[in-house]
Amino acid sequence: MTSGARTEADLSAKALSLAGRRRLRIVLRRVITGCVGSGLVVACLQMDATKTSEPAGVVPLSAIRTCAMGHDSVNVRMLRPPNFGLSILVEERLNGVSKYALLDTGEDSTWLVSRLTQLGVDSISLMVITHPHYDHFRGAIGLAGVVPIGVVVENGMRTGLPGAHARYAPLIKRLVQVSGRVVQPPGLTVIRLFENSQVVRFVAFPGVVYGPTGGLYTNSQINNASVAVRAEFGTCSLLFLGDGQLEALQLWKAQVPALLSSTVVVAAHHAQPDAADTAFYDSAHPSVVLIANFSKYWPDSQLYAHLTRSGTAVDCNFSSGEVTLLFSNGPPELHTSSNGVCPLL
């Protein structure tokens, strides 16, 4: 295994303590609109919380989650390719050295290679491809053999893929040749970018496993087979669900409930109605839900209303810009390059 990544066999799954946690009562959409130019949404949340007239206890994001990380720091970029798809770049810094994880790769490999070069990424210790749909794996085609890659985690689908998505099997074959290791998590799989990092780890776990169909898998089956990833940053965390639909969400609620509670959740399948399981998000207790919405995928209005009523901050600006989150030894910081208002809602 290369790039210092290490897979651990066992995971002691336990829920983060939520005792005494107060729910956030303000919607991030309104906060970002009122804080344009500030760059630091957390500070705006604090100011807005002190001005509210609501009798319910409204508290800033920093009071809900504080990341105890010691010397580590993690910068998370929600990359937005110019055409379609998304990619999440995680940079962990330890003792002045950076290592990177890439969760999905978007649809534009030329753009992705260029953007990673701009960001100074010269190697990837961990790459996760949640499932074989173009908008989640095509960017990896341009990375394979160009950027050194350590561990690749993917869901193991090879045959029965429709149309152009059959290019996935040749991609994995190429990654087997050029990367340190390609794995399909049979259960909870823990990977660290630095062996000596005690506070940052990635927990990958499988979605629905389908047997041979005798034909092509449906798009829903491919989505439900998504590998999910919980990235843990000290006492904070980010949960990335790929394009899991209701079947996958129900599976995870039943099998790994302790892993769902997260500071930030990247909504499953663009928060579409086929993945709008309100009970799942209630069990995750997120402070912020990020929705990757594009012109053909608009978030489900009922889920959006449920999240905002429950006090969860919601941001949809993947449609027009990048979202950056900084986790360090203190409150998390969330930056956005544009107004995060969810269109058509």
mmCIF file of C-alpha atoms in Angstrom:
data_model
loop_
_atom_site.group_PDB
_atom_site.id
_atom_site.type_symbol
_atom_site.label_atom_id
_atom_site.label_comp_id
_atom_site.label_asym_id
_atom_site.label_seq_id
_atom_site.Cartn_x
_atom_site.Cartn_y
_atom_site.Cartn_z
ATOM 1 C CA MET A 1 0.000 0.000 0.000
ATOM 2 C CA THR A 2 1.442 3.370 -0.974
ATOM 3 C CA SER A 3 1.170 7.026 0.095
ATOM 4 C CA GLY A 4 1.008 6.127 3.756
ATOM 5 C CA ALA A 5 -2.554 4.872 3.563
ATOM 6 C CA ARG A 6 -3.429 1.977 5.864
ATOM 7 C CA THR A 7 -6.533 -0.211 6.025
ATOM 8 C CA GLU A 8 -7.651 -1.422 9.458
ATOM 9 C CA ALA A 9 -9.567 -4.662 9.781
ATOM 10 C CA ASP A 10 -11.788 -3.771 12.698
ATOM 11 C CA LEU A 11 -13.928 -0.757 13.475
ATOM 12 C CA SER A 12 -15.485 -0.136 16.843
ATOM 13 C CA ALA A 13 -18.664 1.624 15.767
ATOM 14 C CA LYS A 14 -20.021 3.976 18.347
ATOM 15 C CA ALA A 15 -22.229 6.997 18.059
ATOM 16 C CA LEU A 16 -20.936 10.488 18.715
ATOM 17 C CA SER A 17 -22.459 11.849 21.860
ATOM 18 C CA LEU A 18 -25.306 14.211 21.097
ATOM 19 C CA ALA A 19 -26.256 14.919 24.717
ATOM 20 C CA GLY A 20 -27.236 18.506 25.238
ATOM 21 C CA ARG A 21 -26.984 19.405 21.587
ATOM 22 C CA ARG A 22 -29.219 22.253 20.504
ATOM 23 C CA ARG A 23 -30.626 22.257 16.984
ATOM 24 C CA LEU A 24 -29.762 25.042 14.578
ATOM 25 C CA ARG A 25 -32.817 27.205 13.756
ATOM 26 C CA ILE A 26 -31.560 29.270 10.863
ATOM 27 C CA VAL A 27 -31.297 28.263 7.229
ATOM 28 C CA LEU A 28 -27.873 28.596 5.635
ATOM 29 C CA ARG A 29 -29.492 29.961 2.490
ATOM 30 C CA ARG A 30 -30.575 33.108 4.353
ATOM 31 C CA VAL A 31 -27.279 33.386 6.205
ATOM 32 C CA ILE A 32 -25.146 33.239 3.067
ATOM 33 C CA THR A 33 -27.367 35.830 1.378
ATOM 34 C CA GLY A 34 -26.916 38.177 4.324
ATOM 35 C CA CYS A 35 -23.198 37.577 4.620
ATOM 36 C CA VAL A 36 -22.081 37.963 1.001
ATOM 37 C CA GLY A 37 -18.462 39.026 0.942
ATOM 38 C CA SER A 38 -17.710 37.933 4.484
ATOM 39 C CA GLY A 39 -16.315 34.573 3.346
ATOM 40 C CA LEU A 40 -16.834 33.091 6.811
ATOM 41 C CA VAL A 41 -20.304 31.707 7.266
ATOM 42 C CA VAL A 42 -19.698 30.510 10.833
ATOM 43 C CA ALA A 43 -19.110 34.051 12.046
ATOM 44 C CA CYS A 44 -22.343 35.146 10.374
ATOM 45 C CA LEU A 45 -24.204 32.320 12.068
ATOM 46 C CA GLN A 46 -23.000 33.582 15.408
ATOM 47 C CA MET A 47 -24.163 37.140 14.739
ATOM 48 C CA ASP A 48 -27.545 36.028 13.425
ATOM 49 C CA ALA A 49 -28.108 33.787 16.423
ATOM 50 C CA THR A 50 -27.687 36.662 18.851
ATOM 51 C CA LYS A 51 -30.206 38.829 16.966
ATOM 52 C CA THR A 52 -33.000 36.319 16.565
ATOM 53 C CA SER A 53 -36.227 36.940 18.419
ATOM 54 C CA GLU A 54 -37.259 33.275 18.481
ATOM 55 C CA PRO A 55 -37.767 32.013 22.035
ATOM 56 C CA ALA A 56 -36.206 28.644 21.169
ATOM 57 C CA GLY A 57 -32.516 28.448 21.909
ATOM 58 C CA VAL A 58 -30.738 29.313 18.684
ATOM 59 C CA VAL A 59 -27.027 28.685 18.905
ATOM 60 C CA PRO A 60 -24.129 29.183 16.484
ATOM 61 C CA LEU A 61 -22.646 26.288 14.545
ATOM 62 C CA SER A 62 -19.446 26.647 16.563
ATOM 63 C CA ALA A 63 -21.377 25.874 19.757
ATOM 64 C CA ILE A 64 -22.845 22.712 18.235
ATOM 65 C CA ARG A 65 -19.634 21.162 16.993
ATOM 66 C CA THR A 66 -16.055 21.891 17.975
ATOM 67 C CA CYS A 67 -13.418 19.750 16.319
ATOM 68 C CA ALA A 68 -10.781 18.466 18.734
ATOM 69 C CA MET A 69 -7.976 17.719 16.299
ATOM 70 C CA GLY A 70 -4.672 18.625 17.930
ATOM 71 C CA HIS A 71 -2.043 19.354 15.276
ATOM 72 C CA ASP A 72 -4.163 18.078 12.385
ATOM 73 C CA SER A 73 -6.216 20.255 10.064
ATOM 74 C CA VAL A 74 -8.481 19.202 7.203
ATOM 75 C CA ASN A 75 -9.585 21.280 4.251
ATOM 76 C CA VAL A 76 -12.587 19.887 2.325
ATOM 77 C CA ARG A 77 -13.372 21.249 -1.139
ATOM 78 C CA MET A 78 -16.611 20.373 -2.897
ATOM 79 C CA LEU A 79 -15.359 20.675 -6.478
ATOM 80 C CA ARG A 80 -17.927 21.529 -9.139
ATOM 81 C CA PRO A 81 -16.914 20.530 -12.682
ATOM 82 C CA PRO A 82 -18.162 22.881 -15.426
ATOM 83 C CA ASN A 83 -20.419 20.280 -17.029
ATOM 84 C CA PHE A 84 -21.779 17.708 -14.581
ATOM 85 C CA GLY A 85 -20.940 15.675 -11.507
ATOM 86 C CA LEU A 86 -19.066 16.484 -8.334
ATOM 87 C CA SER A 87 -15.843 15.573 -6.605
ATOM 88 C CA ILE A 88 -14.820 16.063 -2.985
ATOM 89 C CA LEU A 89 -11.151 16.770 -2.280
ATOM 90 C CA VAL A 90 -9.994 16.269 1.307
ATOM 91 C CA GLU A 91 -6.591 17.620 2.335
ATOM 92 C CA GLU A 92 -5.183 16.518 5.671
ATOM 93 C CA ARG A 93 -2.224 18.492 7.007
ATOM 94 C CA LEU A 94 -0.081 16.968 9.718
ATOM 95 C CA ASN A 95 3.190 18.519 10.853
ATOM 96 C CA GLY A 96 3.313 20.700 7.735
ATOM 97 C CA VAL A 97 2.801 17.820 5.275
ATOM 98 C CA SER A 98 -0.342 17.433 3.120
ATOM 99 C CA LYS A 99 -1.968 14.228 1.887
ATOM 100 C CA TYR A 100 -5.140 13.998 -0.165
ATOM 101 C CA ALA A 101 -8.281 11.914 -0.519
ATOM 102 C CA LEU A 102 -10.597 12.224 -3.520
ATOM 103 C CA LEU A 103 -14.217 11.136 -3.105
ATOM 104 C CA ASP A 104 -15.679 10.641 -6.592
ATOM 105 C CA THR A 105 -14.168 12.374 -9.601
ATOM 106 C CA GLY A 106 -16.924 14.126 -11.563
ATOM 107 C CA GLU A 107 -17.473 13.782 -15.298
ATOM 108 C CA ASP A 108 -14.728 15.967 -16.788
ATOM 109 C CA SER A 109 -11.274 14.392 -16.493
ATOM 110 C CA THR A 110 -9.453 17.236 -18.290
ATOM 111 C CA TRP A 111 -10.942 19.820 -15.947
ATOM 112 C CA LEU A 112 -10.262 17.698 -12.871
ATOM 113 C CA VAL A 113 -6.577 17.205 -13.674
ATOM 114 C CA SER A 114 -6.253 20.958 -14.281
ATOM 115 C CA ARG A 115 -8.075 21.882 -11.049
ATOM 116 C CA LEU A 116 -6.007 19.498 -8.948
ATOM 117 C CA THR A 117 -2.849 20.940 -10.501
ATOM 118 C CA GLN A 118 -4.022 24.445 -9.571
ATOM 119 C CA LEU A 119 -4.545 23.275 -5.999
ATOM 120 C CA GLY A 120 -1.054 21.766 -5.832
ATOM 121 C CA VAL A 121 -2.214 18.145 -5.604
ATOM 122 C CA ASP A 122 0.669 15.965 -6.803
ATOM 123 C CA SER A 123 -0.563 12.619 -5.462
ATOM 124 C CA ILE A 124 -3.738 11.044 -4.080
ATOM 125 C CA SER A 125 -3.443 8.731 -1.097
ATOM 126 C CA LEU A 126 -7.071 7.595 -1.218
ATOM 127 C CA MET A 127 -9.589 7.607 -4.058
ATOM 128 C CA VAL A 128 -13.184 6.501 -3.513
ATOM 129 C CA ILE A 129 -15.464 5.866 -6.490
ATOM 130 C CA THR A 130 -18.903 5.429 -4.994
ATOM 131 C CA HIS A 131 -20.540 3.779 -8.031
ATOM 132 C CA PRO A 132 -20.132 3.378 -11.828
ATOM 133 C CA HIS A 133 -22.115 6.314 -13.171
ATOM 134 C CA TYR A 134 -20.231 8.698 -15.442
ATOM 135 C CA ASP A 135 -20.753 11.773 -13.278
ATOM 136 C CA HIS A 136 -18.981 9.981 -10.420
ATOM 137 C CA PHE A 137 -16.116 8.101 -12.119
ATOM 138 C CA ARG A 138 -15.257 9.584 -15.521
ATOM 139 C CA GLY A 139 -12.793 12.096 -14.069
ATOM 140 C CA ALA A 140 -10.662 9.181 -12.851
ATOM 141 C CA ILE A 141 -9.971 8.148 -16.446
ATOM 142 C CA GLY A 142 -7.734 11.180 -16.867
ATOM 143 C CA LEU A 143 -6.073 10.738 -13.473
ATOM 144 C CA ALA A 144 -5.048 7.093 -13.817
ATOM 145 C CA GLY A 145 -1.355 6.942 -14.647
ATOM 146 C CA VAL A 146 -0.971 10.748 -14.470
ATOM 147 C CA VAL A 147 -1.275 11.373 -10.725
ATOM 148 C CA PRO A 148 0.153 8.784 -8.292
ATOM 149 C CA ILE A 149 -2.741 7.040 -6.525
ATOM 150 C CA GLY A 150 -2.535 4.969 -3.355
ATOM 151 C CA VAL A 151 -5.660 3.070 -2.319
ATOM 152 C CA VAL A 152 -8.788 2.946 -4.508
ATOM 153 C CA VAL A 153 -12.102 1.980 -2.887
ATOM 154 C CA GLU A 154 -15.006 1.049 -5.189
ATOM 155 C CA ASN A 155 -18.112 -1.124 -5.165
ATOM 156 C CA GLY A 156 -16.963 -4.031 -7.332
ATOM 157 C CA MET A 157 -19.545 -3.765 -10.143
ATOM 158 C CA ARG A 158 -18.020 -4.936 -13.428
ATOM 159 C CA THR A 159 -20.656 -6.521 -15.668
ATOM 160 C CA GLY A 160 -24.274 -5.665 -16.385
ATOM 161 C CA LEU A 161 -23.510 -1.947 -16.738
ATOM 162 C CA PRO A 162 -25.552 -0.124 -19.397
ATOM 163 C CA GLY A 163 -24.178 1.716 -22.393
ATOM 164 C CA ALA A 164 -21.199 3.997 -21.938
ATOM 165 C CA HIS A 165 -20.921 3.042 -18.271
ATOM 166 C CA ALA A 166 -19.312 -0.199 -19.435
ATOM 167 C CA ARG A 167 -16.111 1.905 -19.590
ATOM 168 C CA TYR A 168 -15.953 1.448 -15.825
ATOM 169 C CA ALA A 169 -14.454 -2.049 -16.008
ATOM 170 C CA PRO A 170 -11.471 -0.934 -18.162
ATOM 171 C CA LEU A 171 -10.924 1.993 -15.769
ATOM 172 C CA ILE A 172 -10.713 -0.315 -12.767
ATOM 173 C CA LYS A 173 -8.363 -2.616 -14.654
ATOM 174 C CA ARG A 174 -6.128 0.396 -15.307
ATOM 175 C CA LEU A 175 -6.296 1.494 -11.659
ATOM 176 C CA VAL A 176 -5.274 -1.996 -10.562
ATOM 177 C CA GLN A 177 -2.132 -1.530 -12.668
ATOM 178 C CA VAL A 178 -1.177 1.987 -11.575
ATOM 179 C CA SER A 179 -2.438 2.355 -7.992
ATOM 180 C CA GLY A 180 -1.253 0.850 -4.741
ATOM 181 C CA ARG A 181 -4.366 -1.240 -4.142
ATOM 182 C CA VAL A 182 -7.999 -1.523 -5.282
ATOM 183 C CA VAL A 183 -10.443 -2.756 -2.636
ATOM 184 C CA GLN A 184 -14.172 -3.398 -2.358
ATOM 185 C CA PRO A 185 -15.239 -3.006 1.277
ATOM 186 C CA PRO A 186 -17.044 -6.164 2.427
ATOM 187 C CA GLY A 187 -17.987 -4.290 5.577
ATOM 188 C CA LEU A 188 -16.666 -1.349 7.554
ATOM 189 C CA THR A 189 -13.217 -0.457 6.209
ATOM 190 C CA VAL A 190 -11.063 2.193 7.867
ATOM 191 C CA ILE A 191 -8.341 4.036 5.981
ATOM 192 C CA ARG A 192 -5.967 6.717 7.270
ATOM 193 C CA LEU A 193 -3.901 9.040 5.114
ATOM 194 C CA PHE A 194 -1.181 9.259 7.798
ATOM 195 C CA GLU A 195 -0.393 6.169 9.846
ATOM 196 C CA ASN A 196 0.370 8.341 12.868
ATOM 197 C CA SER A 197 -2.803 10.455 12.604
ATOM 198 C CA GLN A 198 -5.002 9.610 15.575
ATOM 199 C CA VAL A 199 -7.906 11.944 14.781
ATOM 200 C CA VAL A 200 -8.543 11.717 11.020
ATOM 201 C CA ARG A 201 -9.837 8.598 9.348
ATOM 202 C CA PHE A 202 -12.131 7.517 6.511
ATOM 203 C CA VAL A 203 -14.717 4.807 7.114
ATOM 204 C CA ALA A 204 -16.053 3.212 3.907
ATOM 205 C CA PHE A 205 -19.001 0.831 3.967
ATOM 206 C CA PRO A 206 -20.909 -0.928 1.166
ATOM 207 C CA GLY A 207 -24.344 -0.200 -0.170
ATOM 208 C CA VAL A 208 -26.805 -2.770 -1.459
ATOM 209 C CA VAL A 209 -25.110 -5.817 -2.979
ATOM 210 C CA TYR A 210 -26.928 -7.233 -5.992
ATOM 211 C CA GLY A 211 -26.251 -10.625 -7.478
ATOM 212 C CA PRO A 212 -25.954 -11.242 -11.233
ATOM 213 C CA THR A 213 -29.124 -10.090 -12.963
ATOM 214 C CA GLY A 214 -28.737 -12.013 -16.212
ATOM 215 C CA GLY A 215 -29.022 -8.637 -17.934
ATOM 216 C CA LEU A 216 -28.291 -4.999 -17.208
ATOM 217 C CA TYR A 217 -28.490 -3.417 -13.799
ATOM 218 C CA THR A 218 -30.987 -0.579 -13.539
ATOM 219 C CA ASN A 219 -29.760 2.915 -12.756
ATOM 220 C CA SER A 220 -31.474 2.663 -9.373
ATOM 221 C CA GLN A 221 -29.566 -0.525 -8.593
ATOM 222 C CA ILE A 222 -26.281 1.116 -9.544
ATOM 223 C CA ASN A 223 -27.128 4.071 -7.294
ATOM 224 C CA ASN A 224 -28.135 1.856 -4.385
ATOM 225 C CA ALA A 225 -24.853 -0.044 -4.690
ATOM 226 C CA SER A 226 -22.962 3.157 -3.842
ATOM 227 C CA VAL A 227 -20.121 2.887 -1.349
ATOM 228 C CA ALA A 228 -20.714 5.395 1.450
ATOM 229 C CA VAL A 229 -17.887 7.229 3.227
ATOM 230 C CA ARG A 230 -17.807 8.825 6.656
ATOM 231 C CA ALA A 231 -14.808 11.127 6.958
ATOM 232 C CA GLU A 232 -14.009 11.744 10.622
ATOM 233 C CA PHE A 233 -12.093 14.838 11.702
ATOM 234 C CA GLY A 234 -11.620 14.597 15.416
ATOM 235 C CA THR A 235 -15.066 15.132 16.898
ATOM 236 C CA CYS A 236 -16.459 16.441 13.586
ATOM 237 C CA SER A 237 -17.390 14.405 10.536
ATOM 238 C CA LEU A 238 -18.672 14.485 6.966
ATOM 239 C CA LEU A 239 -20.944 11.783 5.532
ATOM 240 C CA PHE A 240 -20.910 11.216 1.763
ATOM 241 C CA LEU A 241 -23.639 8.887 0.495
ATOM 242 C CA GLY A 242 -22.905 8.755 -3.225
ATOM 243 C CA ASP A 243 -26.207 8.349 -5.061
ATOM 244 C CA GLY A 244 -27.791 5.974 -2.574
ATOM 245 C CA GLN A 245 -31.566 5.860 -2.952
ATOM 246 C CA LEU A 246 -34.182 4.693 -0.462
ATOM 247 C CA GLU A 247 -33.078 1.061 -0.473
ATOM 248 C CA ALA A 248 -29.502 2.024 0.388
ATOM 249 C CA LEU A 249 -30.552 4.545 3.048
ATOM 250 C CA GLN A 250 -32.751 1.953 4.722
ATOM 251 C CA LEU A 251 -29.905 -0.565 4.638
ATOM 252 C CA TRP A 252 -27.488 1.849 6.296
ATOM 253 C CA LYS A 253 -30.031 2.837 8.946
ATOM 254 C CA ALA A 254 -30.414 -0.838 9.841
ATOM 255 C CA GLN A 255 -26.778 -1.954 9.624
ATOM 256 C CA VAL A 256 -24.594 1.030 10.607
ATOM 257 C CA PRO A 257 -26.786 3.464 12.590
ATOM 258 C CA ALA A 258 -23.864 4.565 14.750
ATOM 259 C CA LEU A 259 -22.012 5.900 11.686
ATOM 260 C CA LEU A 260 -24.782 8.168 10.453
ATOM 261 C CA SER A 261 -24.531 11.009 12.947
ATOM 262 C CA SER A 262 -22.405 13.639 11.188
ATOM 263 C CA THR A 263 -21.677 17.342 11.290
ATOM 264 C CA VAL A 264 -22.073 17.662 7.522
ATOM 265 C CA VAL A 265 -24.049 15.340 5.222
ATOM 266 C CA VAL A 266 -23.714 15.457 1.434
ATOM 267 C CA ALA A 267 -27.258 14.530 0.452
ATOM 268 C CA ALA A 268 -27.859 11.209 -1.263
ATOM 269 C CA HIS A 269 -28.723 11.286 -4.974
ATOM 270 C CA HIS A 270 -28.892 15.074 -5.094
ATOM 271 C CA ALA A 271 -31.722 14.979 -2.490
ATOM 272 C CA GLN A 272 -34.078 13.675 -5.161
ATOM 273 C CA PRO A 273 -37.509 12.254 -4.164
ATOM 274 C CA ASP A 274 -36.145 8.724 -4.699
ATOM 275 C CA ALA A 275 -33.731 9.355 -1.832
ATOM 276 C CA ALA A 276 -35.837 11.705 0.296
ATOM 277 C CA ASP A 277 -35.886 9.599 3.456
ATOM 278 C CA THR A 278 -36.574 12.174 6.155
ATOM 279 C CA ALA A 279 -36.059 9.583 8.910
ATOM 280 C CA PHE A 280 -32.531 8.966 7.628
ATOM 281 C CA TYR A 281 -31.613 12.636 7.974
ATOM 282 C CA ASP A 282 -33.270 12.796 11.385
ATOM 283 C CA SER A 283 -31.034 9.918 12.510
ATOM 284 C CA ALA A 284 -27.955 11.673 11.109
ATOM 285 C CA HIS A 285 -28.632 14.889 13.089
ATOM 286 C CA PRO A 286 -26.536 17.010 10.686
ATOM 287 C CA SER A 287 -25.730 20.643 11.324
ATOM 288 C CA VAL A 288 -25.437 21.255 7.576
ATOM 289 C CA VAL A 289 -26.751 19.341 4.547
ATOM 290 C CA LEU A 290 -25.055 20.044 1.212
ATOM 291 C CA ILE A 291 -27.044 19.301 -1.935
ATOM 292 C CA ALA A 292 -25.356 18.854 -5.311
ATOM 293 C CA ASN A 293 -28.080 20.248 -7.532
ATOM 294 C CA PHE A 294 -27.751 20.617 -11.292
ATOM 295 C CA SER A 295 -30.059 21.742 -14.071
ATOM 296 C CA LYS A 296 -31.552 18.256 -14.426
ATOM 297 C CA TYR A 297 -31.546 17.341 -10.718
ATOM 298 C CA TRP A 298 -33.398 19.667 -8.383
ATOM 299 C CA PRO A 299 -33.707 18.860 -4.692
ATOM 300 C CA ASP A 300 -36.986 17.475 -3.401
ATOM 301 C CA SER A 301 -38.993 20.363 -1.982
ATOM 302 C CA GLN A 302 -40.528 18.215 0.777
ATOM 303 C CA LEU A 303 -37.133 17.075 2.049
ATOM 304 C CA TYR A 304 -35.837 20.633 1.851
ATOM 305 C CA ALA A 305 -38.808 21.875 3.878
ATOM 306 C CA HIS A 306 -38.347 19.092 6.437
ATOM 307 C CA LEU A 307 -34.667 19.886 6.920
ATOM 308 C CA THR A 308 -35.185 23.605 7.321
ATOM 309 C CA ARG A 309 -38.129 23.149 9.687
ATOM 310 C CA SER A 310 -36.005 20.905 11.883
ATOM 311 C CA GLY A 311 -33.322 23.578 12.076
ATOM 312 C CA THR A 312 -30.810 22.022 9.681
ATOM 313 C CA ALA A 313 -28.852 24.472 7.562
ATOM 314 C CA VAL A 314 -29.112 23.603 3.845
ATOM 315 C CA ASP A 315 -26.797 24.746 1.068
ATOM 316 C CA CYS A 316 -27.379 23.996 -2.619
ATOM 317 C CA ASN A 317 -24.671 26.017 -4.324
ATOM 318 C CA PHE A 318 -22.959 23.076 -5.981
ATOM 319 C CA SER A 319 -24.944 24.308 -8.987
ATOM 320 C CA SER A 320 -22.800 27.405 -9.323
ATOM 321 C CA GLY A 321 -19.620 27.185 -7.298
ATOM 322 C CA GLU A 322 -17.374 25.441 -4.806
ATOM 323 C CA VAL A 323 -18.003 24.916 -1.123
ATOM 324 C CA THR A 324 -15.020 24.767 1.231
ATOM 325 C CA LEU A 325 -15.023 23.518 4.803
ATOM 326 C CA LEU A 326 -12.079 23.859 7.190
ATOM 327 C CA PHE A 327 -11.838 21.563 10.195
ATOM 328 C CA SER A 328 -9.144 22.225 12.773
ATOM 329 C CA ASN A 329 -8.713 22.389 16.535
ATOM 330 C CA GLY A 330 -11.783 24.571 17.065
ATOM 331 C CA PRO A 331 -15.106 25.374 15.408
ATOM 332 C CA PRO A 332 -15.496 24.378 11.743
ATOM 333 C CA GLU A 333 -15.444 27.094 9.114
ATOM 334 C CA LEU A 334 -17.618 26.976 5.996
ATOM 335 C CA HIS A 335 -16.867 29.138 2.987
ATOM 336 C CA THR A 336 -18.883 29.405 -0.209
ATOM 337 C CA SER A 337 -17.984 30.995 -3.542
ATOM 338 C CA SER A 338 -21.550 32.013 -4.364
ATOM 339 C CA ASN A 339 -25.041 32.410 -2.958
ATOM 340 C CA GLY A 340 -26.299 29.043 -1.807
ATOM 341 C CA VAL A 341 -30.014 29.578 -2.463
ATOM 342 C CA CYS A 342 -31.662 26.376 -3.683
ATOM 343 C CA PRO A 343 -33.235 27.191 -7.079
ATOM 344 C CA LEU A 344 -36.857 26.337 -7.813
ATOM 345 C CA LEU A 345 -37.616 25.848 -4.112
#
